[in-house]
CSV table of C-alpha atoms and ligand atoms in Angstrom, one decimal:
chain,number,residue,atom,x,y,z
A,21,MET,CA,344.5,9.6,44.9
A,22,ALA,CA,342.2,12.7,44.8
A,23,ALA,CA,341.4,14.3,41.1
A,24,PRO,CA,343.1,17.8,40.5
A,25,TRP,CA,339.2,19.6,40.7
A,26,GLU,CA,338.7,19.2,44.4
A,27,ASP,CA,339.2,22.9,44.3
A,28,VAL,CA,336.0,23.8,42.2
A,29,LEU,CA,333.4,20.8,43.6
A,30,ARG,CA,332.4,23.5,45.9
A,31,ASP,CA,332.4,26.4,43.4
A,32,THR,CA,328.3,26.5,43.1
A,33,PRO,CA,328.3,29.1,40.2
A,34,ALA,CA,330.8,27.6,38.2
A,35,ILE,CA,329.4,24.0,39.2
A,36,ARG,CA,325.9,25.1,37.9
A,37,GLU,CA,327.4,26.3,34.5
A,38,ALA,CA,329.4,23.3,33.9
A,39,ALA,CA,326.3,21.3,34.4
A,40,VAL,CA,324.2,22.9,31.6
A,41,VAL,CA,326.8,22.7,29.5
A,42,ALA,CA,327.3,19.1,30.4
A,43,VAL,CA,323.9,18.2,29.5
A,44,ASP,CA,323.6,19.7,26.2
A,45,ALA,CA,327.2,18.3,25.1
A,46,ALA,CA,325.6,14.6,26.4
A,47,LEU,CA,322.9,15.1,24.1
A,48,LEU,CA,324.7,16.0,21.4
A,49,GLU,CA,327.4,13.7,21.4
A,50,GLY,CA,324.8,10.7,21.7
A,51,VAL,CA,324.8,9.9,25.2
A,52,LEU,CA,321.2,8.9,25.0
A,53,MET,CA,318.4,6.4,26.2
A,54,ARG,CA,314.8,6.4,25.9
A,55,THR,CA,312.4,7.5,28.8
A,56,GLU,CA,310.9,5.1,31.2
A,57,GLY,CA,307.6,6.3,29.8
A,58,GLU,CA,308.1,5.6,26.1
A,59,PRO,CA,310.8,2.7,26.2
A,60,ASN,CA,310.0,1.5,23.0
A,61,ALA,CA,309.9,4.9,21.1
A,62,SER,CA,312.6,7.0,20.0
A,63,ASP,CA,310.0,10.3,19.6
A,64,VAL,CA,311.3,11.5,23.4
A,65,VAL,CA,314.9,10.5,24.6
A,66,ASN,CA,316.9,12.0,27.1
A,67,PHE,CA,320.6,11.8,28.5
A,68,ALA,CA,321.7,8.5,30.0
A,69,PRO,CA,322.7,9.8,33.9
A,70,PHE,CA,326.5,10.7,33.9
A,71,THR,CA,328.9,12.3,36.5
A,72,LEU,CA,329.6,16.1,36.2
A,73,LEU,CA,333.0,15.1,36.2
A,74,PRO,CA,335.6,12.3,35.6
A,75,SER,CA,336.5,10.1,39.0
A,76,ALA,CA,340.2,9.5,39.8
A,77,VAL,CA,341.4,6.0,39.3
A,78,PRO,CA,344.8,4.9,40.3
A,79,ARG,CA,346.6,4.1,37.0
A,80,THR,CA,348.7,1.1,38.3
A,81,LEU,CA,345.3,-0.4,39.1
A,82,PHE,CA,344.1,0.6,35.9
A,83,GLU,CA,346.5,-0.7,34.2
A,84,GLN,CA,346.6,-4.0,36.1
A,85,ALA,CA,342.9,-4.4,34.8
A,86,TYR,CA,344.1,-4.2,31.5
A,87,ALA,CA,346.6,-6.6,31.7
A,88,VAL,CA,344.6,-9.3,33.4
A,89,GLN,CA,341.8,-8.8,30.4
A,90,GLN,CA,343.2,-11.5,27.9
A,91,ASP,CA,344.0,-13.9,30.7
A,92,PHE,CA,340.2,-13.8,31.7
A,93,ASN,CA,338.9,-14.1,28.2
A,94,LEU,CA,341.1,-17.5,27.9
A,95,LEU,CA,339.6,-18.8,31.4
A,96,VAL,CA,336.3,-17.9,30.0
A,97,ASP,CA,336.8,-19.9,27.2
A,98,ALA,CA,338.1,-23.1,28.9
A,99,ILE,CA,335.3,-22.9,31.2
A,100,SER,CA,333.0,-23.1,28.6
A,101,GLN,CA,334.5,-25.9,26.8
A,102,ASN,CA,335.3,-27.5,30.0
A,103,LYS,CA,331.9,-30.0,30.4
A,104,GLU,CA,332.8,-31.9,33.9
A,105,PHE,CA,333.8,-28.6,35.6
A,106,LEU,CA,330.5,-27.1,34.9
A,107,GLU,CA,328.6,-30.2,35.9
A,108,ARG,CA,330.5,-30.4,39.2
A,109,THR,CA,330.7,-26.7,39.7
A,110,LEU,CA,326.7,-26.2,39.0
A,111,ALA,CA,325.8,-29.5,40.8
A,112,SER,CA,324.5,-28.2,43.8
A,113,THR,CA,323.3,-24.8,42.4
A,114,ILE,CA,320.7,-26.6,39.6
A,115,LYS,CA,319.1,-28.2,42.2
A,116,VAL,CA,317.6,-25.3,44.0
A,117,ASP,CA,317.8,-22.6,41.5
A,118,ASP,CA,315.3,-23.0,38.6
A,119,PHE,CA,316.9,-20.5,36.2
A,120,THR,CA,320.3,-22.1,36.0
A,121,ALA,CA,319.0,-25.5,35.7
A,122,ARG,CA,316.9,-24.7,32.8
A,123,LEU,CA,320.3,-23.0,30.8
A,124,PHE,CA,322.1,-26.0,32.1
A,125,GLY,CA,319.7,-28.4,30.5
A,126,ILE,CA,319.7,-26.8,27.3
A,127,HIS,CA,324.0,-26.9,27.4
A,128,MET,CA,323.9,-30.8,27.8
A,129,GLN,CA,320.9,-31.3,25.4
A,130,VAL,CA,323.2,-29.5,23.0
A,131,LEU,CA,326.2,-31.1,23.7
A,132,GLU,CA,324.4,-34.7,23.4
A,133,GLU,CA,323.2,-33.7,20.0
A,134,GLY,CA,327.0,-32.8,19.1
A,135,LEU,CA,327.9,-29.2,18.4
A,136,ALA,CA,327.0,-27.5,15.0
A,137,GLN,CA,328.9,-24.3,15.9
A,138,SER,CA,332.7,-24.2,15.2
A,139,VAL,CA,333.3,-20.6,15.6
A,140,PHE,CA,333.0,-18.9,19.1
A,141,LEU,CA,332.6,-15.3,19.8
A,142,GLY,CA,333.0,-14.3,23.7
A,143,ILE,CA,332.3,-10.8,24.6
A,144,ASN,CA,332.6,-10.0,28.4
A,145,ARG,CA,333.3,-7.4,30.6
A,146,SER,CA,335.0,-7.7,33.9
A,147,ASP,CA,334.2,-5.5,36.7
A,148,TYR,CA,336.3,-4.2,39.4
A,149,MET,CA,336.1,-2.2,42.3
A,150,PHE,CA,339.5,-0.4,44.2
A,151,ASP,CA,339.4,-2.1,47.4
A,152,CYS,CA,341.1,0.6,50.6
A,153,GLY,CA,343.0,-1.4,52.7
A,154,VAL,CA,343.7,-0.5,56.4
A,155,ASP,CA,346.8,1.1,55.7
A,156,GLY,CA,345.0,3.5,52.8
A,157,THR,CA,346.4,1.6,49.8
A,158,ALA,CA,344.2,0.4,47.2
A,159,ALA,CA,343.8,-3.0,45.7
A,160,LEU,CA,342.2,-4.2,42.1
A,161,LYS,CA,339.4,-6.6,43.3
A,162,GLN,CA,337.1,-8.1,40.7
A,163,ILE,CA,333.2,-8.0,41.4
A,164,GLU,CA,332.3,-10.2,38.7
A,165,ILE,CA,332.5,-11.3,35.0
A,166,ASN,CA,329.7,-10.8,32.7
A,167,THR,CA,329.6,-13.2,30.0
A,168,ILE,CA,326.3,-12.0,28.2
A,169,ALA,CA,324.9,-8.8,27.3
A,170,ALA,CA,327.9,-6.8,28.6
A,171,SER,CA,326.3,-3.3,28.1
A,172,PHE,CA,327.5,0.4,28.0
A,173,GLY,CA,330.3,0.0,25.5
A,174,GLY,CA,328.7,2.5,23.0
A,175,LEU,CA,327.5,5.3,25.4
A,176,THR,CA,330.8,5.1,27.4
A,177,ALA,CA,333.2,6.4,24.5
A,178,ARG,CA,330.5,9.2,23.9
A,179,THR,CA,331.0,10.2,27.5
A,180,LEU,CA,334.5,11.2,27.4
A,181,PRO,CA,334.1,14.2,25.0
A,182,VAL,CA,331.6,15.3,27.2
A,183,HIS,CA,334.1,15.4,30.3
A,184,GLN,CA,336.5,17.2,28.0
A,185,ARG,CA,334.3,19.9,27.7
A,186,VAL,CA,333.0,20.1,31.2
A,187,LEU,CA,336.8,20.3,31.9
A,188,LYS,CA,337.6,22.8,29.7
A,189,VAL,CA,334.8,25.0,30.9
A,190,LEU,CA,336.1,24.8,34.5
A,191,GLY,CA,339.5,25.8,33.6
A,192,LYS,CA,341.1,22.6,33.3
A,193,SER,CA,342.3,22.3,29.8
A,194,LYS,CA,345.6,20.4,30.6
A,195,GLU,CA,343.6,17.8,32.4
A,196,ALA,CA,341.1,17.4,29.8
A,197,SER,CA,343.7,16.5,26.9
A,198,GLN,CA,344.6,13.9,29.4
A,199,LEU,CA,341.5,11.9,29.4
A,200,LEU,CA,342.3,8.6,27.8
A,201,PRO,CA,340.8,7.5,24.2
A,202,ASN,CA,338.3,5.0,24.5
A,203,ASN,CA,335.7,3.0,22.2
A,204,PRO,CA,335.1,-0.3,23.3
A,205,SER,CA,331.8,-0.9,20.7
A,206,LYS,CA,334.6,-0.7,17.9
A,207,GLY,CA,336.1,-3.4,19.4
A,208,LEU,CA,332.8,-5.6,20.0
A,209,ALA,CA,332.3,-4.9,16.1
A,210,LEU,CA,335.5,-5.9,15.3
A,211,GLY,CA,335.0,-9.3,17.3
A,212,ILE,CA,331.6,-9.7,15.6
A,213,ALA,CA,333.0,-9.1,12.2
A,214,LYS,CA,336.0,-11.5,12.7
A,215,ALA,CA,333.3,-14.1,13.5
A,216,TRP,CA,331.0,-13.4,10.8
A,217,GLU,CA,333.9,-13.6,8.6
A,218,LEU,CA,334.9,-17.1,9.8
A,219,TYR,CA,331.5,-18.5,9.5
A,220,GLY,CA,331.9,-18.0,5.8
A,221,SER,CA,328.3,-16.9,4.2
A,222,PRO,CA,328.8,-13.4,2.9
A,223,SER,CA,325.1,-13.0,2.4
A,224,ALA,CA,324.3,-14.5,6.1
A,225,VAL,CA,323.3,-11.4,8.6
A,226,VAL,CA,324.2,-10.7,12.1
A,227,MET,CA,321.2,-11.0,14.5
A,228,PHE,CA,321.0,-9.0,17.7
A,229,LEU,CA,318.8,-10.6,19.8
A,230,VAL,CA,316.8,-7.7,21.6
A,231,GLU,CA,314.6,-7.2,24.9
A,232,GLU,CA,310.8,-6.5,24.4
A,233,VAL,CA,311.6,-3.2,26.3
A,234,GLN,CA,314.4,-1.5,24.4
A,235,ARG,CA,315.6,1.7,26.8
A,236,ASN,CA,319.4,1.2,25.9
A,237,ILE,CA,318.9,0.7,22.0
A,238,PHE,CA,321.4,3.8,21.4
A,239,ASP,CA,324.2,1.8,23.4
A,240,GLN,CA,323.6,-1.2,21.0
A,241,ARG,CA,323.3,1.0,17.8
A,242,CYS,CA,326.8,2.1,18.4
A,243,VAL,CA,328.0,-1.8,17.8
A,244,GLU,CA,325.4,-1.9,15.0
A,245,ASN,CA,326.9,1.2,13.1
A,246,GLU,CA,330.5,-0.4,13.2
A,247,LEU,CA,329.3,-3.5,11.4
A,248,TRP,CA,327.1,-1.8,8.9
A,249,ASN,CA,330.2,0.6,8.3
A,250,ARG,CA,332.1,-2.7,7.4
A,251,ASN,CA,329.0,-3.7,5.3
A,252,ILE,CA,327.6,-6.3,7.2
A,253,ARG,CA,323.9,-6.6,7.4
A,254,VAL,CA,322.5,-6.1,11.0
A,255,VAL,CA,318.6,-7.2,12.2
A,256,ARG,CA,317.0,-6.9,15.5
A,257,ARG,CA,314.8,-9.6,16.9
A,258,ARG,CA,313.2,-10.8,19.9
A,259,PHE,CA,312.8,-14.4,21.1
A,260,ARG,CA,309.4,-14.1,20.1
A,261,ASP,CA,310.5,-13.3,16.4
A,262,VAL,CA,312.8,-16.5,16.8
A,263,PHE,CA,310.0,-18.4,18.1
A,264,GLU,CA,307.6,-17.3,15.0
A,265,LYS,CA,309.9,-17.3,12.6
A,266,GLY,CA,313.2,-18.7,13.1
A,267,SER,CA,313.9,-22.3,11.8
A,268,LEU,CA,316.9,-24.7,11.1
A,269,GLY,CA,318.2,-25.7,7.6
A,270,GLU,CA,320.5,-27.8,6.1
A,271,GLY,CA,323.6,-28.4,8.6
A,272,ARG,CA,321.5,-26.9,11.1
A,273,ARG,CA,322.1,-23.3,9.9
A,274,LEU,CA,319.7,-20.8,11.2
A,275,TYR,CA,317.4,-19.0,9.1
A,276,MET,CA,315.4,-15.9,10.2
A,277,ASP,CA,312.6,-15.2,7.7
A,278,GLY,CA,314.3,-17.1,5.2
A,279,GLN,CA,317.9,-15.2,5.6
A,280,GLU,CA,320.6,-16.9,6.9
A,281,VAL,CA,322.2,-15.8,10.0
A,282,ALA,CA,325.9,-16.0,10.7
A,283,VAL,CA,326.2,-14.5,14.6
A,284,VAL,CA,323.8,-14.3,17.0
A,285,TYR,CA,324.6,-11.1,19.6
A,286,TYR,CA,322.4,-11.5,22.8
A,287,ARG,CA,321.5,-8.2,24.5
A,288,GLU,CA,318.6,-10.3,26.0
A,289,GLY,CA,318.4,-13.8,27.9
A,290,TYR,CA,320.4,-13.0,31.1
A,291,VAL,CA,317.4,-13.3,33.4
A,292,PRO,CA,314.4,-15.3,34.5
A,293,LYS,CA,312.0,-12.5,33.2
A,294,ASN,CA,313.3,-12.7,29.7
A,295,TYR,CA,311.8,-16.2,29.3
A,296,ASP,CA,308.3,-17.7,28.9
A,297,GLN,CA,308.0,-21.1,27.5
A,298,GLN,CA,308.2,-20.2,23.9
A,299,ASN,CA,311.5,-18.1,24.8
A,300,TRP,CA,313.2,-21.2,26.2
A,301,GLU,CA,312.0,-23.0,22.9
A,302,ALA,CA,313.6,-20.0,21.0
A,303,ARG,CA,316.8,-20.2,23.0
A,304,LEU,CA,316.9,-24.1,22.5
A,305,LEU,CA,316.6,-23.4,18.7
A,306,LEU,CA,319.5,-20.8,18.6
A,307,GLU,CA,321.8,-22.8,20.6
A,308,ARG,CA,321.4,-26.0,18.9
A,309,SER,CA,322.4,-23.9,15.2
A,310,ARG,CA,325.5,-23.5,13.7
A,311,ALA,CA,325.3,-19.7,14.1
A,312,VAL,CA,328.1,-18.0,15.9
A,313,LYS,CA,326.2,-17.4,19.4
A,314,CYS,CA,327.8,-14.3,21.5
A,315,PRO,CA,327.8,-16.1,24.1
A,316,ASP,CA,327.2,-19.9,23.5
A,317,ILE,CA,325.2,-21.3,26.5
A,318,ALA,CA,328.2,-22.8,28.2
A,319,THR,CA,330.0,-19.1,28.0
A,320,GLN,CA,326.8,-17.9,29.7
A,321,LEU,CA,327.1,-20.7,32.4
A,322,ALA,CA,330.9,-19.7,32.8
A,323,GLY,CA,329.9,-16.2,34.1
A,324,THR,CA,327.8,-17.5,36.9
A,325,LYS,CA,328.8,-16.1,40.3
A,326,LYS,CA,328.9,-20.0,41.4
A,327,VAL,CA,331.9,-20.6,39.0
A,328,GLN,CA,333.2,-17.2,40.0
A,329,GLN,CA,333.2,-18.8,43.7
A,330,GLU,CA,334.9,-22.1,42.7
A,331,LEU,CA,337.4,-20.5,40.7
A,332,SER,CA,338.7,-19.1,44.0
A,333,ARG,CA,339.8,-22.3,45.4
A,334,PRO,CA,343.1,-23.3,45.5
A,335,GLY,CA,344.2,-25.6,42.5
A,336,THR,CA,341.2,-24.5,40.2
A,337,LEU,CA,342.8,-21.9,37.7
A,338,GLU,CA,346.0,-24.1,37.5
A,339,SER,CA,343.6,-27.1,36.2
A,340,LEU,CA,341.8,-24.9,34.0
A,341,LEU,CA,344.8,-23.4,32.4
A,342,PRO,CA,347.5,-25.8,32.9
A,343,GLY,CA,351.2,-24.5,31.9
A,344,ARG,CA,350.2,-20.7,32.6
A,345,ALA,CA,351.5,-20.1,35.8
A,346,GLU,CA,351.7,-16.5,35.3
A,347,ALA,CA,348.1,-16.0,34.0
A,348,VAL,CA,346.8,-17.8,36.7
A,349,ALA,CA,349.0,-15.5,39.3
A,350,ARG,CA,347.6,-12.3,37.5
A,351,LEU,CA,343.9,-13.5,37.9
A,352,ARG,CA,344.2,-14.6,41.4
A,353,ALA,CA,345.4,-11.4,42.1
A,354,THR,CA,342.4,-9.8,41.5
A,355,PHE,CA,339.9,-12.4,43.4
A,356,ALA,CA,338.5,-11.1,46.5
A,357,GLY,CA,337.4,-13.7,49.1
A,358,LEU,CA,334.8,-16.1,47.9
A,359,TYR,CA,333.0,-18.8,50.0
A,360,SER,CA,330.7,-21.4,49.2
A,361,LEU,CA,327.3,-22.0,51.1
A,362,ASP,CA,327.1,-25.6,49.9
A,363,MET,CA,325.8,-28.1,52.6
A,364,GLY,CA,328.7,-29.2,55.0
A,365,ALA,CA,331.0,-28.2,57.2
A,366,GLU,CA,332.6,-25.5,55.2
A,367,GLY,CA,329.4,-23.8,54.3
A,368,ASP,CA,328.1,-24.2,57.6
A,369,GLN,CA,331.1,-22.5,59.3
A,370,ILE,CA,330.8,-19.5,56.9
A,371,ALA,CA,327.5,-19.1,57.6
A,372,ALA,CA,328.2,-18.7,61.0
A,373,VAL,CA,331.1,-16.0,60.3
A,374,ALA,CA,328.5,-14.2,58.4
A,375,ILE,CA,325.6,-14.1,60.4
A,376,ALA,CA,327.7,-12.6,63.5
A,377,ASP,CA,329.8,-10.0,61.2
A,378,PRO,CA,327.2,-9.4,58.0
A,379,ASP,CA,329.2,-6.0,57.3
A,380,ARG,CA,331.9,-7.8,56.4
A,381,PHE,CA,330.0,-9.8,53.3
A,382,VAL,CA,328.0,-9.9,50.4
A,383,LEU,CA,325.2,-12.5,49.7
A,384,LYS,CA,324.7,-13.1,46.0
A,385,PRO,CA,322.3,-15.0,44.2
A,386,GLN,CA,322.8,-16.6,40.5
A,387,ARG,CA,321.4,-13.5,38.9
A,388,GLU,CA,322.6,-10.6,36.6
A,389,GLY,CA,321.4,-7.1,36.2
A,390,GLY,CA,321.9,-5.5,39.7
A,391,GLY,CA,319.7,-5.0,42.7
A,392,ASN,CA,319.9,-8.8,43.7
A,393,ASN,CA,322.5,-8.7,46.4
A,394,LEU,CA,322.0,-8.9,50.2
A,395,TYR,CA,323.9,-6.7,52.7
A,396,GLY,CA,324.2,-5.9,56.3
A,397,GLU,CA,320.9,-6.5,58.4
A,398,GLU,CA,319.2,-7.7,55.6
A,399,LEU,CA,321.8,-10.6,54.7
A,400,ARG,CA,321.6,-11.6,58.4
A,401,GLN,CA,318.4,-12.0,58.5
A,402,VAL,CA,317.9,-13.8,55.0
A,403,LEU,CA,321.3,-16.2,55.9
A,404,GLU,CA,319.7,-16.9,59.3
A,405,LYS,CA,316.3,-18.1,57.7
A,406,ILE,CA,318.2,-20.2,55.1
A,407,ARG,CA,321.4,-21.4,57.0
A,408,ASP,CA,320.1,-25.0,57.5
A,409,SER,CA,318.1,-25.3,54.1
A,410,PRO,CA,319.5,-26.4,50.8
A,411,GLU,CA,318.0,-23.2,49.6
A,412,ARG,CA,321.2,-21.5,50.8
A,413,THR,CA,323.1,-23.2,48.0
A,414,SER,CA,321.6,-20.7,45.3
A,415,TYR,CA,323.9,-18.3,46.7
A,416,ILE,CA,327.5,-17.4,47.5
A,417,LEU,CA,329.1,-15.3,50.0
A,418,MET,CA,331.7,-12.5,49.0
A,419,ASP,CA,333.8,-10.4,50.8
A,420,LYS,CA,332.7,-6.8,50.6
A,421,ILE,CA,335.1,-4.4,49.2
A,422,LYS,CA,335.3,-1.1,50.6
A,423,PRO,CA,336.4,1.9,48.2
A,424,GLN,CA,337.4,5.3,49.4
A,425,PRO,CA,334.3,7.7,48.5
A,426,ALA,CA,335.2,10.7,46.4
A,427,LEU,CA,332.8,13.5,46.1
A,428,ASN,CA,331.0,14.0,42.5
A,429,TYR,CA,327.7,15.5,41.0
A,430,LEU,CA,325.4,12.8,39.3
A,431,LEU,CA,323.5,14.5,36.5
A,432,ARG,CA,320.2,12.6,35.8
A,433,ALA,CA,317.3,14.0,34.1
A,434,HIS,CA,314.7,16.0,36.2
A,435,SER,CA,316.9,15.7,39.4
A,436,PRO,CA,318.3,18.6,41.4
A,437,LEU,CA,322.1,19.1,41.4
A,438,ARG,CA,323.9,18.2,44.5
A,439,VAL,CA,327.3,17.0,45.4
A,440,SER,CA,327.3,13.1,46.4
A,441,GLU,CA,329.8,10.9,48.1
A,442,CYS,CA,330.4,8.3,45.5
A,443,ILE,CA,332.4,5.0,44.8
A,444,SER,CA,333.4,3.8,41.1
A,445,GLU,CA,333.7,0.5,39.6
A,446,LEU,CA,335.9,0.2,36.4
A,447,GLY,CA,334.9,-2.8,33.9
A,448,ILE,CA,337.2,-3.8,31.2
A,449,PHE,CA,335.6,-5.2,28.0
A,450,GLY,CA,337.2,-8.5,26.5
A,451,VAL,CA,336.9,-9.9,23.2
A,452,TYR,CA,337.9,-13.2,21.8
A,453,VAL,CA,337.4,-15.7,19.0
A,454,ARG,CA,338.0,-19.3,18.9
A,455,GLN,CA,337.8,-21.4,15.6
A,456,GLY,CA,338.1,-25.1,16.5
A,457,LYS,CA,340.7,-25.3,18.9
A,458,GLU,CA,342.5,-22.2,17.7
A,459,MET,CA,342.3,-18.8,19.0
A,460,VAL,CA,342.1,-16.3,16.4
A,461,MET,CA,341.5,-13.1,18.4
A,462,ASN,CA,342.2,-12.3,22.0
A,463,THR,CA,342.2,-8.5,23.1
A,464,ALA,CA,340.7,-5.8,25.6
A,465,ALA,CA,338.7,-3.7,23.6
A,466,GLY,CA,338.3,-0.7,26.1
A,467,HIS,CA,336.9,0.2,29.6
A,468,LEU,CA,333.9,1.7,31.2
A,469,LEU,CA,333.9,3.5,34.5
A,470,ARG,CA,330.5,3.7,36.3
A,471,THR,CA,329.9,5.4,39.6
A,472,LYS,CA,327.0,5.6,42.1
A,473,ALA,CA,326.5,7.2,45.8
A,474,ILE,CA,327.6,5.2,48.4
A,475,GLU,CA,324.1,5.0,50.1
A,476,HIS,CA,323.3,2.7,47.3
A,477,ALA,CA,324.7,-0.7,47.9
A,478,ASP,CA,323.8,-2.5,44.6
A,479,GLY,CA,323.0,-1.6,41.1
A,480,GLY,CA,324.2,-0.4,37.6
A,481,VAL,CA,323.2,2.1,35.1
A,482,ALA,CA,320.4,0.2,33.8
A,483,ALA,CA,319.1,-0.5,37.4
A,484,GLY,CA,319.0,3.5,37.8
A,485,VAL,CA,321.6,3.6,40.5
A,486,ALA,CA,325.1,3.8,38.8
A,487,VAL,CA,325.8,6.8,36.1
A,488,LEU,CA,328.3,6.7,33.5
A,489,ASP,CA,331.6,8.1,34.5
A,490,THR,CA,335.5,8.3,32.7
A,491,PRO,CA,338.4,7.5,34.5
A,492,TYR,CA,341.3,10.3,35.4
A,493,LEU,CA,344.2,8.4,35.8
A,494,VAL,CA,346.3,9.4,38.9
B,8,ADP,P1,325.1,-8.4,39.0
B,8,ADP,O1,325.2,-9.4,38.2
B,8,ADP,O2,323.6,-8.1,39.2
B,8,ADP,O3,325.5,-6.8,38.1
B,8,ADP,P2,327.2,-8.1,40.6
B,8,ADP,O4,328.0,-9.0,41.6
B,8,ADP,O5,328.0,-6.9,39.9
B,8,ADP,O6,325.6,-8.7,40.0
B,8,ADP,O7,326.9,-6.9,42.0
B,8,ADP,C1,326.1,-5.7,41.7
B,8,ADP,C2,326.5,-4.5,42.2
B,8,ADP,O8,326.9,-5.0,43.8
B,8,ADP,C3,328.0,-4.1,41.7
B,8,ADP,O9,328.0,-3.4,41.1
B,8,ADP,C4,328.4,-3.5,43.1
B,8,ADP,O10,328.0,-2.1,43.4
B,8,ADP,C5,327.9,-3.9,44.2
B,8,ADP,N1,328.8,-5.5,44.8
B,8,ADP,C6,328.7,-6.5,44.5
B,8,ADP,N2,329.7,-7.1,44.9
B,8,ADP,C7,330.1,-6.3,45.9
B,8,ADP,C8,331.5,-6.5,46.9
B,8,ADP,N3,332.0,-8.2,47.3
B,8,ADP,N4,331.5,-5.6,47.8
B,8,ADP,C9,330.9,-4.4,47.6
B,8,ADP,N5,330.0,-4.0,46.7
B,8,ADP,C10,329.7,-5.3,45.9
B,9,MG,MG1,327.5,-6.6,37.8
């Protein structure tokens, strides 16, 4: 599955020239991030890291990932409405994981009060790697599905013209014209706009709930712009603002500074460090409201690693999606081996296997955002320490995916240009809107390819490990 630019990869003068063009093209096209030094100001910005060249992706696996996205949308939506499933699946996790327990507590509290929300909007991104079998054939295997704050739908679209330019500079015009069109932020905005419309208050706004530190603001602005273009007002607020100025009115309508909010789009709230006591109170207020939360707390819980692991048990998909045998088969085909570490014989046995052969597995806690998983010797040590304690149930085990590396150049500000052995992760954005029981939108909205050097086991673009890329189908 080599890309047709293997011939130029070692042509240092040509690569150097192309890299200079690439960085300027990235700045021109808006592949931007705020700097680490000034994360909340746009006075100084830089290009977001990206690969010099597109990476080869097998066409059949790319198409498979798109073909299963609507199924994943239906699945996540079904889980979010299944109180018993979430309760049963997360029972062991919430005993030992405070963060999941807190989210779950809000979920139960909101259900007890009765949902004021009747329109539901899901924006997710299902991430995959291409697992290389012993016979050399690659298979599409899901890494995880992100049901909250799935990012880079904006910047990935802007990376495409940069790669087209680079290929042309390197004499690959034909290949440049074959790169696929891709604009996820437009699809995301269409979902938000639909939810806003169904909410039914033309004067109400869309609120982006954003972090205190906003380095990735330009990615969010891409979605924002699409909404303004449709004459939908967007405001950006933090949990702190909600705590200070948010309130519920009649019918639990949400107001910020006296202005009604139709949709709350979370780009925040997915890791423990996003919350102090006030922020938890703000989250509860939002969840209790009639506003369309993207995602609501049940949908966030549907994206936990524990839920992912339970989905791989025989019979679970069938019970969540009754009468949809074909969807179940498509979904299951993307699952890697996933194992529960719940207390009992099953957990004891897989823990022993992983301690004996740690390189076969990844040990994952219930966390998002990259950099939390354990591999190899570290996995062995941690698992050995907690193998007989309930603490182990805050983790799941997963088969380690082993993709075939390829050479590329990772362009980062202030970093020397050198060739790296790289692996890629493909994400497909899913968008759906449900009104009461009726699905009114269910789409795949575009893709994201992220690439990293093989020496990094873990971590995404925001974590500073992976970089933006564009797939070249082979
Ligand atoms: P997070 O929620 O922190 O993003 P992920 O499950 O996506 O957690 O894992 C983070 C990164 O770790 C992935 O982007 C991927 O590079 C690596 N990773 C995760 N699971 C596996 C796996 N089963 N095999 C190989 N690498 C993995
Ligand atoms: Mg991830």
